Short mmCIF file of C-alpha atoms and ligand atoms in Angstrom, two decimals:
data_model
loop_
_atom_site.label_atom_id
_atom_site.label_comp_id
_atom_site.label_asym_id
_atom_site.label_seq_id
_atom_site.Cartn_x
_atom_site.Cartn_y
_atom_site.Cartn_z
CA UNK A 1 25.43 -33.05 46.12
CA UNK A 2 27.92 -31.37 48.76
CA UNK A 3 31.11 -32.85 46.71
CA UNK A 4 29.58 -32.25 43.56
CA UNK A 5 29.69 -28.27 44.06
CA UNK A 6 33.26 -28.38 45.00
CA UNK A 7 34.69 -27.92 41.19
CA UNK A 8 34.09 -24.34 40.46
CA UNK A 9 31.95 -23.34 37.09
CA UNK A 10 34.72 -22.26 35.19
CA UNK A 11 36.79 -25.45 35.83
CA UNK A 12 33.62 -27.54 34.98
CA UNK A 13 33.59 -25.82 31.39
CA UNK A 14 37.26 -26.32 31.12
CA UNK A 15 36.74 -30.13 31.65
CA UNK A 16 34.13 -30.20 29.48
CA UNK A 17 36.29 -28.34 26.67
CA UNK A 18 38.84 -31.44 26.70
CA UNK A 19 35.27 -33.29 26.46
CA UNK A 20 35.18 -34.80 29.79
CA UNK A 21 32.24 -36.85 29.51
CA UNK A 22 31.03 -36.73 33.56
CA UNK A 23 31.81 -32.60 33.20
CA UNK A 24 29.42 -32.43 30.31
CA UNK A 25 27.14 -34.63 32.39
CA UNK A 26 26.98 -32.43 35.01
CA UNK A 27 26.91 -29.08 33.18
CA UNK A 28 23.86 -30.63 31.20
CA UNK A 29 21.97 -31.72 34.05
CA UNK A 30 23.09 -28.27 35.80
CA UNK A 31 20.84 -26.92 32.45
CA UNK A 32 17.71 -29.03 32.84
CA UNK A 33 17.77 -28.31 36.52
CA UNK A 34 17.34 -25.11 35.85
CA UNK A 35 20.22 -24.15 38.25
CA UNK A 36 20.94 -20.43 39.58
CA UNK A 37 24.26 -21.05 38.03
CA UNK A 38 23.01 -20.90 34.72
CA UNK A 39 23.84 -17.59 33.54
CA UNK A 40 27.44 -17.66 34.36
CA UNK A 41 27.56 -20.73 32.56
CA UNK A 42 25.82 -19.13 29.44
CA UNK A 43 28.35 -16.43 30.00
CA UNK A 44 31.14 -18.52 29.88
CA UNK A 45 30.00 -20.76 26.69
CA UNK A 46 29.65 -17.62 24.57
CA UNK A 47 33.34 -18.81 22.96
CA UNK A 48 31.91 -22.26 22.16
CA UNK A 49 28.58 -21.80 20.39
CA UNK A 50 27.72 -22.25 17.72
CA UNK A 51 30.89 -24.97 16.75
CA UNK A 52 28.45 -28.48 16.22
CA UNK A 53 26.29 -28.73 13.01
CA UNK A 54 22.96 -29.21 15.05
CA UNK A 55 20.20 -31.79 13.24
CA UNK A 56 17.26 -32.19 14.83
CA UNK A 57 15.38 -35.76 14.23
CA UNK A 58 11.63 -35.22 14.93
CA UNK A 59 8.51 -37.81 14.25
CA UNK A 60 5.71 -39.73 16.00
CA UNK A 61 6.69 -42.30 18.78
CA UNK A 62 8.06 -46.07 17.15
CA UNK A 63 8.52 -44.14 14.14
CA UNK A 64 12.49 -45.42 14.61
CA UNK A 65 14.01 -42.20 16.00
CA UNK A 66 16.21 -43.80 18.78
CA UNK A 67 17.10 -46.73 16.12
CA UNK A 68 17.93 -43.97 13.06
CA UNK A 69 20.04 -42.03 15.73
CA UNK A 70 21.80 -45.08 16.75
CA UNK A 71 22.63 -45.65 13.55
CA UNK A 72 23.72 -42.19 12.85
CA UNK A 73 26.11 -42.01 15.17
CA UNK A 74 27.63 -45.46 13.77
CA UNK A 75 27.92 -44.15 10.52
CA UNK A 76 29.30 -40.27 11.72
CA UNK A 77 31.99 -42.24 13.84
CA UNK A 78 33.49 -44.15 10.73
CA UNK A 79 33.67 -40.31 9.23
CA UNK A 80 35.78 -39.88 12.16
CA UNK A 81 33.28 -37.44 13.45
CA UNK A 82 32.90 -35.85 17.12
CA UNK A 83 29.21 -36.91 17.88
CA UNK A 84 26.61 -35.14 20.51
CA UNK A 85 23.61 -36.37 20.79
CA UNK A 86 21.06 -34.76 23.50
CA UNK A 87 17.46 -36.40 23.80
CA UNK A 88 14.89 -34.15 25.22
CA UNK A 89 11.72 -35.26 26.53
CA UNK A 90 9.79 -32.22 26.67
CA UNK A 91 6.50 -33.98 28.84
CA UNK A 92 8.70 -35.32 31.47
CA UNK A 93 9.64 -33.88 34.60
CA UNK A 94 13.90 -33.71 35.81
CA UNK A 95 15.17 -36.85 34.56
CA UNK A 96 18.61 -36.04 36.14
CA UNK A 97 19.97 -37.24 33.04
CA UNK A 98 19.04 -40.40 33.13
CA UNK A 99 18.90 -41.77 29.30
CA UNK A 100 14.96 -42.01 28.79
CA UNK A 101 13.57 -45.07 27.75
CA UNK A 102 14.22 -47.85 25.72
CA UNK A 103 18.15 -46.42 25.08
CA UNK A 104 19.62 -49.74 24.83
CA UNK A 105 20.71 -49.56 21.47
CA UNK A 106 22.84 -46.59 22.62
CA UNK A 107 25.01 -48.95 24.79
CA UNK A 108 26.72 -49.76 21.98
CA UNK A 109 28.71 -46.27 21.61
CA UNK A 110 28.45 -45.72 25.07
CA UNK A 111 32.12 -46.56 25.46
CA UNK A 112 33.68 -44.84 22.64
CA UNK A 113 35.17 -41.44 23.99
CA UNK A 114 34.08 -40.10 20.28
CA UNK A 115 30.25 -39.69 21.31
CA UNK A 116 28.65 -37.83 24.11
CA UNK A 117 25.13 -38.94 24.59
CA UNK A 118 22.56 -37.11 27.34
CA UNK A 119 18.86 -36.88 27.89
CA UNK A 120 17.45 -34.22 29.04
CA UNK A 121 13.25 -33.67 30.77
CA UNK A 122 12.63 -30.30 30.59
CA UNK A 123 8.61 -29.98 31.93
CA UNK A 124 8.56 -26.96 34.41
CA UNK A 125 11.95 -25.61 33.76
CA UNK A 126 11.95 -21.96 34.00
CA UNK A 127 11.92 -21.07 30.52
CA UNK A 128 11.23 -24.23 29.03
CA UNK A 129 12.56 -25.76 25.90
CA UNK A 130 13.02 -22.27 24.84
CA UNK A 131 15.84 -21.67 27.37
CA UNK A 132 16.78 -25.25 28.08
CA UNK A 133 18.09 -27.12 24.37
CA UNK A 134 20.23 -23.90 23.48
CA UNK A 135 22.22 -23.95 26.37
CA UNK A 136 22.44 -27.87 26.31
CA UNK A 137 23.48 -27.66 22.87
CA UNK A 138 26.38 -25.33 24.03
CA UNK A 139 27.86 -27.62 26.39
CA UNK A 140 28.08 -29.90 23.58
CA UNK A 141 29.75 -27.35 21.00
CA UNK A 142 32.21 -26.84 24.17
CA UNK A 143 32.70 -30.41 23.89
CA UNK A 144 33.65 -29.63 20.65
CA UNK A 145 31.13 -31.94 18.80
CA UNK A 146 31.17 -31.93 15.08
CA UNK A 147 27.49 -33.13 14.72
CA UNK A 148 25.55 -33.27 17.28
CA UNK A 149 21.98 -34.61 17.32
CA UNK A 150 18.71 -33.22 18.64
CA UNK A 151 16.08 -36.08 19.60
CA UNK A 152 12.84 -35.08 20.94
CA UNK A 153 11.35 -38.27 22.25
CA UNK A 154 8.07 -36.64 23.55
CA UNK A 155 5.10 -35.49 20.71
CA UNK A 156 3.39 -32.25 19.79
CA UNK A 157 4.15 -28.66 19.71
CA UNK A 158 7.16 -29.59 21.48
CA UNK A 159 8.68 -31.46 18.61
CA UNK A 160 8.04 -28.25 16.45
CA UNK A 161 9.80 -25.79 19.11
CA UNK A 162 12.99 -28.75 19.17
CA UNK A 163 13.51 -28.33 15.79
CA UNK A 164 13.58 -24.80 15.67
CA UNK A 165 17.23 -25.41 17.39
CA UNK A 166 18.36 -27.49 14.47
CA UNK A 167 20.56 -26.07 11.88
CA UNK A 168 18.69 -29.19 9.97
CA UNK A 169 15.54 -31.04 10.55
CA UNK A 170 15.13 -34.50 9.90
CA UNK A 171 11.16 -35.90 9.80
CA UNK A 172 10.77 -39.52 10.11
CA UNK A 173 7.51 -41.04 8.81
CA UNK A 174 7.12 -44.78 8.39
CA UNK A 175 4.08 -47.17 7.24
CA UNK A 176 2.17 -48.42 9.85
CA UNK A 177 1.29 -46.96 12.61
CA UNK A 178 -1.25 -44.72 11.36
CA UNK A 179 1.79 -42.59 11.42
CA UNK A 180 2.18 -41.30 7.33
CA UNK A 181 2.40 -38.26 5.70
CA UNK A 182 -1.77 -38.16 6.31
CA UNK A 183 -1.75 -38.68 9.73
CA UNK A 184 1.71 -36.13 10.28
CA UNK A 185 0.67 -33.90 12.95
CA UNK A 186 0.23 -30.08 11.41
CA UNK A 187 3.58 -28.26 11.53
CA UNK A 188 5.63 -30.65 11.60
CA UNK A 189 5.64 -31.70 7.98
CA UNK A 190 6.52 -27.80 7.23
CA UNK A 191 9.56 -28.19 9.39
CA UNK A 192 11.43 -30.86 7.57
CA UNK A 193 14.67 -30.07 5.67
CA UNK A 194 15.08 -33.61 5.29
CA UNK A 195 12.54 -36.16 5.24
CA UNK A 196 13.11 -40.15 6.40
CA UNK A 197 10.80 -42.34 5.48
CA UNK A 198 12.03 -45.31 7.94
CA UNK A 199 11.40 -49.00 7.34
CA UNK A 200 11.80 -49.14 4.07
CA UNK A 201 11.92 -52.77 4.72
CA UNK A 202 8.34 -52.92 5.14
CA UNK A 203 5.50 -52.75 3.39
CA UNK A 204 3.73 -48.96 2.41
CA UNK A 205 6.90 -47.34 2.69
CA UNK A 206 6.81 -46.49 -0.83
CA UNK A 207 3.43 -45.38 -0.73
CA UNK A 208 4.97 -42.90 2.06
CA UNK A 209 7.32 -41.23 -0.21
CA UNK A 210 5.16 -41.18 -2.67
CA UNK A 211 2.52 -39.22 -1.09
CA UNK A 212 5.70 -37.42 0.22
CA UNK A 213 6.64 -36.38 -3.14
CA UNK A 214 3.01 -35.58 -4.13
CA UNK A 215 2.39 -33.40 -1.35
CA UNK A 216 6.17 -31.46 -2.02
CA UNK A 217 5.22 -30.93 -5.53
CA UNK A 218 2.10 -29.53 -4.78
CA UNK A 219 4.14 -26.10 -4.06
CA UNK A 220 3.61 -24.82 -0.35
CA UNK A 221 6.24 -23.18 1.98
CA UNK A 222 9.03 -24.26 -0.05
CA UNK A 223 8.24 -23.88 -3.71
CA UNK A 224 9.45 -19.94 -3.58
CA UNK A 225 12.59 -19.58 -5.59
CA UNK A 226 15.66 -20.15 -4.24
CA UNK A 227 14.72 -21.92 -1.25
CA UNK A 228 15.39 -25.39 -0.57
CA UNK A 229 13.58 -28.14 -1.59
CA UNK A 230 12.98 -30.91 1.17
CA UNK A 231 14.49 -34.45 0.15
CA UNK A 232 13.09 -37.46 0.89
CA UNK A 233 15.54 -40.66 2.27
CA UNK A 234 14.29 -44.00 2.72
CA UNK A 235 15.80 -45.90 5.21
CA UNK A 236 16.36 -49.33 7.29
CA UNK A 237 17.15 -48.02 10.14
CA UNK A 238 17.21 -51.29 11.75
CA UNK A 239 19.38 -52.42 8.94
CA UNK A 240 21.76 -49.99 8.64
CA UNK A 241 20.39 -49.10 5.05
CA UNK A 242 20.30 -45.68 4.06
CA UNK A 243 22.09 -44.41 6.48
CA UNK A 244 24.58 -42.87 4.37
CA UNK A 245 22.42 -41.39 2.08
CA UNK A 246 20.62 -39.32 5.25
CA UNK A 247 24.33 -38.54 5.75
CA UNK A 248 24.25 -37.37 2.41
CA UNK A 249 21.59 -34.91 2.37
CA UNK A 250 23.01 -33.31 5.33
CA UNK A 251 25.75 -32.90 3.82
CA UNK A 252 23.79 -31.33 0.91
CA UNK A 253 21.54 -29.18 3.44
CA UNK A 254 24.54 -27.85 5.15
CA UNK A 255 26.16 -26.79 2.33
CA UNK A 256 22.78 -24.85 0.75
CA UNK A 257 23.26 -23.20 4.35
CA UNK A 258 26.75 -21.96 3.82
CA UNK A 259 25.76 -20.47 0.63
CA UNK A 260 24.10 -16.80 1.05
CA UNK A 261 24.67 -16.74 5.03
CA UNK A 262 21.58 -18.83 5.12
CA UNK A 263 23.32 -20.54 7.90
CA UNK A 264 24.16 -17.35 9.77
CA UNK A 265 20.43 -15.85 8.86
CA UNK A 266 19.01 -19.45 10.66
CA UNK A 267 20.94 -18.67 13.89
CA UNK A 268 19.75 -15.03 14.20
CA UNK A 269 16.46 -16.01 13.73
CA UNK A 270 17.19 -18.92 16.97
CA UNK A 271 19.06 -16.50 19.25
CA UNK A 272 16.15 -14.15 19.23
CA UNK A 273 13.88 -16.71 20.03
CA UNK A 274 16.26 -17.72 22.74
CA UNK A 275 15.92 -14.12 24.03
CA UNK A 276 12.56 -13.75 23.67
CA UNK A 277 11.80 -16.81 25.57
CA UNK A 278 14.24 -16.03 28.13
CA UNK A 279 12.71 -12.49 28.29
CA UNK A 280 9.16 -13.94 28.71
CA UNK A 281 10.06 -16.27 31.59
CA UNK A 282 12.15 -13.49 33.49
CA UNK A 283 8.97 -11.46 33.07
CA UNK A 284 6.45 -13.91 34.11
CA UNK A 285 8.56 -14.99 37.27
CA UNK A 286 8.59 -10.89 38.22
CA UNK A 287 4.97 -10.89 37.31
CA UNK A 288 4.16 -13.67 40.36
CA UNK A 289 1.34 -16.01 39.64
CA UNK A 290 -2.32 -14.54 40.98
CA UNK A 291 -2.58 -17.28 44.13
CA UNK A 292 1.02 -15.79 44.88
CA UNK A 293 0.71 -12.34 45.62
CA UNK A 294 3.00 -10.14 43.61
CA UNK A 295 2.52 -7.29 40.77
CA UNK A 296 0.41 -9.29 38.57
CA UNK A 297 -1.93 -10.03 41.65
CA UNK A 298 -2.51 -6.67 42.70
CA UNK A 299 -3.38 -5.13 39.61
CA UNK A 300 -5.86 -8.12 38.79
CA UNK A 301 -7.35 -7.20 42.24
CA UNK A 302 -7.22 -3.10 40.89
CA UNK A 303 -8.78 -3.93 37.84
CA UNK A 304 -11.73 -6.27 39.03
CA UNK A 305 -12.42 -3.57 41.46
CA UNK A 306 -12.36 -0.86 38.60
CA UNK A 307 -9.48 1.04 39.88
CA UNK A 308 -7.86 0.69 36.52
CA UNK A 309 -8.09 -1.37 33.46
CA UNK A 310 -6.28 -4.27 32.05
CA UNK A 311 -4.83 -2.44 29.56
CA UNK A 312 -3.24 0.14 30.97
CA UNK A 313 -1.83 -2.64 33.81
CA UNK A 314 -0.50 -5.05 30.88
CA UNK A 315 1.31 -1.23 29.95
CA UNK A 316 2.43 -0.65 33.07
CA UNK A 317 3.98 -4.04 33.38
CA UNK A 318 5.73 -4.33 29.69
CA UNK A 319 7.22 -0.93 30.63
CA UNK A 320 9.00 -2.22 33.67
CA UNK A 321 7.28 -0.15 36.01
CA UNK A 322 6.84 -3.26 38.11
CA UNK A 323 9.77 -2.99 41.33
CA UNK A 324 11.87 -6.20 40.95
CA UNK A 325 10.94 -8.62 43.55
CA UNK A 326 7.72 -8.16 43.53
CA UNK A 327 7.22 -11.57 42.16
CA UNK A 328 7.84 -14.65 44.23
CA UNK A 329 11.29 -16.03 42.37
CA UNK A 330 11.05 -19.75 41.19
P1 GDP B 401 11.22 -44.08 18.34
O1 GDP B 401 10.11 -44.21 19.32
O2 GDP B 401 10.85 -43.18 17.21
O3 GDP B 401 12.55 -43.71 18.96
O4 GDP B 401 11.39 -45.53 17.67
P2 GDP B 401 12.43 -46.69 17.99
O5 GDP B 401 13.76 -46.39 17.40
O6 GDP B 401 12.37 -47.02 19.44
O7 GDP B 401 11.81 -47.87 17.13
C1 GDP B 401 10.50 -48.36 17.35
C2 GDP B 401 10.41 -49.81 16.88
O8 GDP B 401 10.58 -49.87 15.47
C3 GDP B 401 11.47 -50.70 17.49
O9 GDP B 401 10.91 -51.93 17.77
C4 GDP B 401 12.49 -50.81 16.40
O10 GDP B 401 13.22 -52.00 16.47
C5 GDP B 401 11.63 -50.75 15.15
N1 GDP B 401 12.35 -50.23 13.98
C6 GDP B 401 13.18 -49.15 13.94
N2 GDP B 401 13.68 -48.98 12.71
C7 GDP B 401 13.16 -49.96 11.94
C8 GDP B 401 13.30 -50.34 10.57
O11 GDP B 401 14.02 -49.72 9.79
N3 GDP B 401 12.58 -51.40 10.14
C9 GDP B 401 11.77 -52.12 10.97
N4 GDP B 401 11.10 -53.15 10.46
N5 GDP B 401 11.63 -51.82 12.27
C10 GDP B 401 12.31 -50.76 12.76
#
């Protein structure tokens, strides 16, 4: 590590700005580390945020995420377009950046200076996802990615939280796999700007869209006026077919953003979730865990020994009254 630490943060970010592929690297894995550094480098992305149109691609495992992402890029780089692409794994521990997986297919753009590809394990990290994918995303928009992608490889909530960092969420469903609109774990169907029914190429992948377009029409989050309606893509991601037509509704998503600071509104609503979660963390390393010791500790100990009540500690806590330090720091 000792040679690593020599470059200064500043200088890193500078790198990374002329999108320095082994700067971005390191700034990334600097993020999923979780490293004490990580404020100042928050503090010095502030200029960059907010520059890459993020998309988030979400669905069940095999559903062709990796594939459609592949082929993404492909078709973004014949637009000429600056891709990101950052893969989180939300159940795994520090992957040091490692791609995750079965990333092969990713090889193929690995040596075009036009694409920036990192994965990124985030289990553990102070904060979580909540703190993690923002700043990630940053490095990238310092990077000065046009597009960049969001790919959760792991399953559940997580995949819900991920896309709450996209500007646009992409759903993949595909036939087989007991993975179809039925199966489509709760929340995540509600999340999709975009829906991509892969392997088209296969039998039941009509029946998906079709039970896509039944469900849509049956009113829901997104019948209220004025609000967008999901569309549904089929694609070959294996094949390269469709591609452009997910390109497409992007496109067509992004521009219903741009219209009525929708896109602005979207952000707001994500920055105070980054603070909140940030807040929350901050708090509950202050707080100490009860095996450690700490704030939280003794007043458990006060209230099971009716010195005072739960309430009034919880109070008593949220109002800051707790010294700083009296957690264990993490
Ligand atoms: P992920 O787990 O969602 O990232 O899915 P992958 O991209 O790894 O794909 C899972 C499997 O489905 C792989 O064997 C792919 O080759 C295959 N696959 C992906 N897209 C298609 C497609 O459009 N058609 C068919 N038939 N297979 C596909």
């Amino acid at each position: 590590m000792g040679r690593r630490d020599d470059v200064a943060l500043p200088e890193l970010v500078e790198r990374a700005r002329g999108a320095d592929p082994r700067a971005v690297a390191r700034l990334i894995t600097m993020v999923e580390s979780g490293s004490p550094g990580l404020p100042e480098l928050a503090a010095l992305l502030v200029p960059d945020s907010g520059y890459a149109h993020v998309v988030g691609l979400t669905g069940a495992p095999g559903v062709g995420k990796s594939t459609a992402t592949s082929a993404l890029v492909g078709a973004l780089r014949r637009q000429e377009r600056r891709v990101g692409v950052l893969a989180v794994d939300p159940t795994s521990p520090f992957s040091g950046g490692a791609l995750l997986g079965d990333r092969i297919r990713m090889q193929t753009h690995a040596t075009d200076a036009g694409v920036l590809i990192r994965s990124m394990a985030t289990r553990g990290h102070l904060g979580g996802l909540a703190a993690a994918v923002p700043l990630a995303l940053r490095v990238l928009d310092a990077a000065r990615c046009d597009v960049t992608l969001l790919e959760t490889v792991g399953v559940g909530q997580s995949e819900v939280d991920v896309a709450g960092s996209a500007d646009t969420t992409l759903v993949l469903l595909a036939p087989g796999l007991g993975d179809g609109v039925q199966a489509a774990k709760a929340g995540v169907l509600e999340i999709a700007d975009v829906f991509v029914v892969n392997k088209a190429d296969r039998d039941g992948a009509g029946r998906v869209a079709a039970d896509l377009r039944q469900m849509l029409g049956l009113g829901g989050p997104h019948s209220a006026a004025g609000s967008w309606r999901p569309m549904i893509v089929m694609t070959s991601a294996e094949q390269g077919t469709g591609i452009d037509d997910v390109l497409a509704a992007i496109a067509k998503h992004r521009a219903w953003l741009d219209g009525a600071d929708r896109l602005h509104q979207r952000r707001v609503r994500r920055a105070a979730r980054e603070i909140e979660g940030l807040t929350l963390a901050q708090l509950r390393a202050r707080l100490g865990g009860v095996r450690h010791g700490g704030a939280l500790a003794e007043l458990a100990a006060a209230v099971v020994e009716r010195r005072t009540d739960a309430h009034a500690a919880a109070r008593l806590l949220a109002d800051g009254a707790i010294p700083p330090g009296s957690g264990p720091s993490r």
